[in-house]
Amino acid sequence: MEIYSRNRLYVSGDEQDLIKKIPVILAGSGIGSNIAECALRFGFENLTIVDGDCVEVSNLNRQNYIYEDVSKYKTESLFKRLKHINPNAEIKFITDFISDDNLDDLLSEQVIAINALDFTTDIPVKFD
């Protein structure tokens, strides 16, 4: 794909095709918003983003959100941003916090799990 043509310096065409399909879950979309965008731009097109938080003004200096996103769910705002970058990507968003009740279900279909969770509970450790 032309969108990833510059990646040929780092990965082969076959590797790029593999990357595209690998299911990736991103837990936490604060600082994780930057990771999600980098992953998508590199070619990971099967993303699930999970976070129950909303964008706050104090997030704008370090997270991938704009003022219009304030008070909206981070996952939904990030989903829209990522779909503007690559509308063909398979991106899902879940507006819920990861907990003991949903952790196993969320991880069950994933190959790569990225932990960008806040350490306010022991969930980040369990996620790992």
PDB file of C-alpha atoms in Angstrom:
ATOM      1  CA  MET A   1       0.000   0.000   0.000  1.00  0.00           C
ATOM      2  CA  GLU A   2       1.252   3.428  -0.850  1.00  0.00           C
ATOM      3  CA  ILE A   3       0.361   4.777   2.614  1.00  0.00           C
ATOM      4  CA  TYR A   4       3.110   2.545   4.083  1.00  0.00           C
ATOM      5  CA  SER A   5       5.616   2.774   1.220  1.00  0.00           C
ATOM      6  CA  ARG A   6       8.183   4.558   3.400  1.00  0.00           C
ATOM      7  CA  ASN A   7       8.072   1.688   5.894  1.00  0.00           C
ATOM      8  CA  ARG A   8       9.968  -0.443   3.365  1.00  0.00           C
ATOM      9  CA  LEU A   9      13.131   0.888   4.989  1.00  0.00           C
ATOM     10  CA  TYR A  10      12.162  -1.075   8.123  1.00  0.00           C
ATOM     11  CA  VAL A  11       9.824  -3.909   7.111  1.00  0.00           C
ATOM     12  CA  SER A  12       9.180  -5.948   3.985  1.00  0.00           C
ATOM     13  CA  GLY A  13       5.887  -5.924   2.106  1.00  0.00           C
ATOM     14  CA  ASP A  14       5.015  -9.334   3.567  1.00  0.00           C
ATOM     15  CA  GLU A  15       5.752  -8.096   7.083  1.00  0.00           C
ATOM     16  CA  GLN A  16       3.613  -5.027   6.444  1.00  0.00           C
ATOM     17  CA  ASP A  17       0.721  -7.275   5.425  1.00  0.00           C
ATOM     18  CA  LEU A  18       1.103  -9.248   8.675  1.00  0.00           C
ATOM     19  CA  ILE A  19       1.244  -6.108  10.806  1.00  0.00           C
ATOM     20  CA  LYS A  20      -1.958  -4.836   9.235  1.00  0.00           C
ATOM     21  CA  LYS A  21      -4.000  -7.782  10.495  1.00  0.00           C
ATOM     22  CA  ILE A  22      -2.572  -8.349  13.988  1.00  0.00           C
ATOM     23  CA  PRO A  23      -5.211  -7.635  16.670  1.00  0.00           C
ATOM     24  CA  VAL A  24      -3.887  -4.991  19.068  1.00  0.00           C
ATOM     25  CA  ILE A  25      -5.598  -3.797  22.220  1.00  0.00           C
ATOM     26  CA  LEU A  26      -4.605  -0.476  23.717  1.00  0.00           C
ATOM     27  CA  ALA A  27      -5.562  -0.163  27.373  1.00  0.00           C
ATOM     28  CA  GLY A  28      -5.742   3.494  28.317  1.00  0.00           C
ATOM     29  CA  SER A  29      -6.117   6.262  25.782  1.00  0.00           C
ATOM     30  CA  GLY A  30      -4.486   9.145  27.603  1.00  0.00           C
ATOM     31  CA  ILE A  31      -0.797   8.878  26.851  1.00  0.00           C
ATOM     32  CA  GLY A  32      -1.893   5.799  24.914  1.00  0.00           C
ATOM     33  CA  SER A  33      -3.433   8.128  22.336  1.00  0.00           C
ATOM     34  CA  ASN A  34       0.075   8.880  21.080  1.00  0.00           C
ATOM     35  CA  ILE A  35       0.925   5.176  20.939  1.00  0.00           C
ATOM     36  CA  ALA A  36      -2.289   4.406  19.047  1.00  0.00           C
ATOM     37  CA  GLU A  37      -1.560   7.007  16.406  1.00  0.00           C
ATOM     38  CA  CYS A  38       2.022   5.815  15.945  1.00  0.00           C
ATOM     39  CA  ALA A  39       0.865   2.192  15.695  1.00  0.00           C
ATOM     40  CA  LEU A  40      -1.748   3.079  13.082  1.00  0.00           C
ATOM     41  CA  ARG A  41       0.684   5.186  11.072  1.00  0.00           C
ATOM     42  CA  PHE A  42       3.135   2.273  11.058  1.00  0.00           C
ATOM     43  CA  GLY A  43       0.449  -0.037   9.699  1.00  0.00           C
ATOM     44  CA  PHE A  44      -1.314  -1.746  12.594  1.00  0.00           C
ATOM     45  CA  GLU A  45      -4.894  -1.531  11.344  1.00  0.00           C
ATOM     46  CA  ASN A  46      -6.735  -3.864  13.733  1.00  0.00           C
ATOM     47  CA  LEU A  47      -6.974  -1.787  16.912  1.00  0.00           C
ATOM     48  CA  THR A  48      -9.224  -1.931  19.954  1.00  0.00           C
ATOM     49  CA  ILE A  49      -9.009   1.058  22.298  1.00  0.00           C
ATOM     50  CA  VAL A  50     -10.366   0.753  25.845  1.00  0.00           C
ATOM     51  CA  ASP A  51     -10.825   3.575  28.351  1.00  0.00           C
ATOM     52  CA  GLY A  52     -13.734   4.987  30.325  1.00  0.00           C
ATOM     53  CA  ASP A  53     -12.216   8.432  30.786  1.00  0.00           C
ATOM     54  CA  CYS A  54     -13.253  11.712  29.194  1.00  0.00           C
ATOM     55  CA  VAL A  55     -10.927  14.345  27.791  1.00  0.00           C
ATOM     56  CA  GLU A  56     -10.051  17.163  30.174  1.00  0.00           C
ATOM     57  CA  VAL A  57      -8.360  20.468  29.394  1.00  0.00           C
ATOM     58  CA  SER A  58      -5.335  19.310  31.404  1.00  0.00           C
ATOM     59  CA  ASN A  59      -4.863  16.436  28.911  1.00  0.00           C
ATOM     60  CA  LEU A  60      -4.327  18.686  25.920  1.00  0.00           C
ATOM     61  CA  ASN A  61      -0.629  19.365  26.525  1.00  0.00           C
ATOM     62  CA  ARG A  62       0.471  15.714  26.339  1.00  0.00           C
ATOM     63  CA  GLN A  63      -2.276  13.647  24.748  1.00  0.00           C
ATOM     64  CA  ASN A  64      -3.556  13.479  21.164  1.00  0.00           C
ATOM     65  CA  TYR A  65      -6.716  15.508  21.679  1.00  0.00           C
ATOM     66  CA  ILE A  66      -7.923  18.963  20.768  1.00  0.00           C
ATOM     67  CA  TYR A  67     -10.062  21.465  22.632  1.00  0.00           C
ATOM     68  CA  GLU A  68     -13.212  20.309  20.812  1.00  0.00           C
ATOM     69  CA  ASP A  69     -12.733  16.862  22.435  1.00  0.00           C
ATOM     70  CA  VAL A  70     -13.019  18.184  26.006  1.00  0.00           C
ATOM     71  CA  SER A  71     -15.789  16.373  27.946  1.00  0.00           C
ATOM     72  CA  LYS A  72     -16.090  13.648  25.299  1.00  0.00           C
ATOM     73  CA  TYR A  73     -14.956  10.057  25.794  1.00  0.00           C
ATOM     74  CA  LYS A  74     -11.276   9.704  24.976  1.00  0.00           C
ATOM     75  CA  THR A  75     -11.811   6.468  23.075  1.00  0.00           C
ATOM     76  CA  GLU A  76     -14.489   7.936  20.834  1.00  0.00           C
ATOM     77  CA  SER A  77     -12.445  11.066  20.098  1.00  0.00           C
ATOM     78  CA  LEU A  78      -9.357   8.981  19.393  1.00  0.00           C
ATOM     79  CA  PHE A  79     -11.372   6.633  17.176  1.00  0.00           C
ATOM     80  CA  LYS A  80     -12.513   9.590  15.049  1.00  0.00           C
ATOM     81  CA  ARG A  81      -8.969  10.970  14.829  1.00  0.00           C
ATOM     82  CA  LEU A  82      -7.544   7.615  13.768  1.00  0.00           C
ATOM     83  CA  LYS A  83     -10.297   7.037  11.191  1.00  0.00           C
ATOM     84  CA  HIS A  84      -9.424  10.428   9.678  1.00  0.00           C
ATOM     85  CA  ILE A  85      -5.861   9.153   9.261  1.00  0.00           C
ATOM     86  CA  ASN A  86      -6.870   5.776   7.815  1.00  0.00           C
ATOM     87  CA  PRO A  87     -10.587   5.283   7.135  1.00  0.00           C
ATOM     88  CA  ASN A  88      -9.985   1.667   6.059  1.00  0.00           C
ATOM     89  CA  ALA A  89      -8.535   0.574   9.396  1.00  0.00           C
ATOM     90  CA  GLU A  90     -10.521  -1.801  11.622  1.00  0.00           C
ATOM     91  CA  ILE A  91     -10.741   0.247  14.824  1.00  0.00           C
ATOM     92  CA  LYS A  92     -13.036  -0.431  17.753  1.00  0.00           C
ATOM     93  CA  PHE A  93     -13.460   1.668  20.838  1.00  0.00           C
ATOM     94  CA  ILE A  94     -14.859   0.717  24.219  1.00  0.00           C
ATOM     95  CA  THR A  95     -15.943   3.463  26.600  1.00  0.00           C
ATOM     96  CA  ASP A  96     -15.409   1.529  29.795  1.00  0.00           C
ATOM     97  CA  PHE A  97     -12.650   1.099  32.342  1.00  0.00           C
ATOM     98  CA  ILE A  98     -10.814  -2.200  32.425  1.00  0.00           C
ATOM     99  CA  SER A  99     -11.734  -4.165  35.522  1.00  0.00           C
ATOM    100  CA  ASP A 100     -11.553  -7.672  36.959  1.00  0.00           C
ATOM    101  CA  ASP A 101     -14.974  -8.276  35.398  1.00  0.00           C
ATOM    102  CA  ASN A 102     -14.009  -7.526  31.781  1.00  0.00           C
ATOM    103  CA  LEU A 103     -10.233  -8.081  31.621  1.00  0.00           C
ATOM    104  CA  ASP A 104     -10.265 -11.677  30.347  1.00  0.00           C
ATOM    105  CA  ASP A 105     -12.914 -10.975  27.703  1.00  0.00           C
ATOM    106  CA  LEU A 106     -11.058  -7.910  26.443  1.00  0.00           C
ATOM    107  CA  LEU A 107      -7.787  -9.788  26.067  1.00  0.00           C
ATOM    108  CA  SER A 108      -9.185 -13.019  24.646  1.00  0.00           C
ATOM    109  CA  GLU A 109      -8.934 -12.168  20.934  1.00  0.00           C
ATOM    110  CA  GLN A 110      -5.822  -9.976  21.077  1.00  0.00           C
ATOM    111  CA  VAL A 111      -2.289 -10.796  19.974  1.00  0.00           C
ATOM    112  CA  ILE A 112      -0.608  -7.603  21.185  1.00  0.00           C
ATOM    113  CA  ALA A 113      -1.659  -5.833  24.372  1.00  0.00           C
ATOM    114  CA  ILE A 114      -0.342  -2.344  25.119  1.00  0.00           C
ATOM    115  CA  ASN A 115      -0.599  -1.108  28.684  1.00  0.00           C
ATOM    116  CA  ALA A 116      -1.011   2.661  28.928  1.00  0.00           C
ATOM    117  CA  LEU A 117      -3.206   2.503  32.025  1.00  0.00           C
ATOM    118  CA  ASP A 118      -3.039   4.825  35.006  1.00  0.00           C
ATOM    119  CA  PHE A 119      -1.757   3.149  38.151  1.00  0.00           C
ATOM    120  CA  THR A 120      -4.709   3.974  40.393  1.00  0.00           C
ATOM    121  CA  THR A 121      -5.598   0.286  40.984  1.00  0.00           C
ATOM    122  CA  ASP A 122      -3.877  -3.058  40.494  1.00  0.00           C
ATOM    123  CA  ILE A 123      -5.499  -3.517  37.043  1.00  0.00           C
ATOM    124  CA  PRO A 124      -2.353  -2.426  35.127  1.00  0.00           C
ATOM    125  CA  VAL A 125      -0.407  -5.218  36.823  1.00  0.00           C
ATOM    126  CA  LYS A 126      -3.148  -7.761  36.094  1.00  0.00           C
ATOM    127  CA  PHE A 127      -3.322  -6.517  32.490  1.00  0.00           C
ATOM    128  CA  ASP A 128       0.389  -7.195  32.073  1.00  0.00           C
TER     129      ASP A 128
END
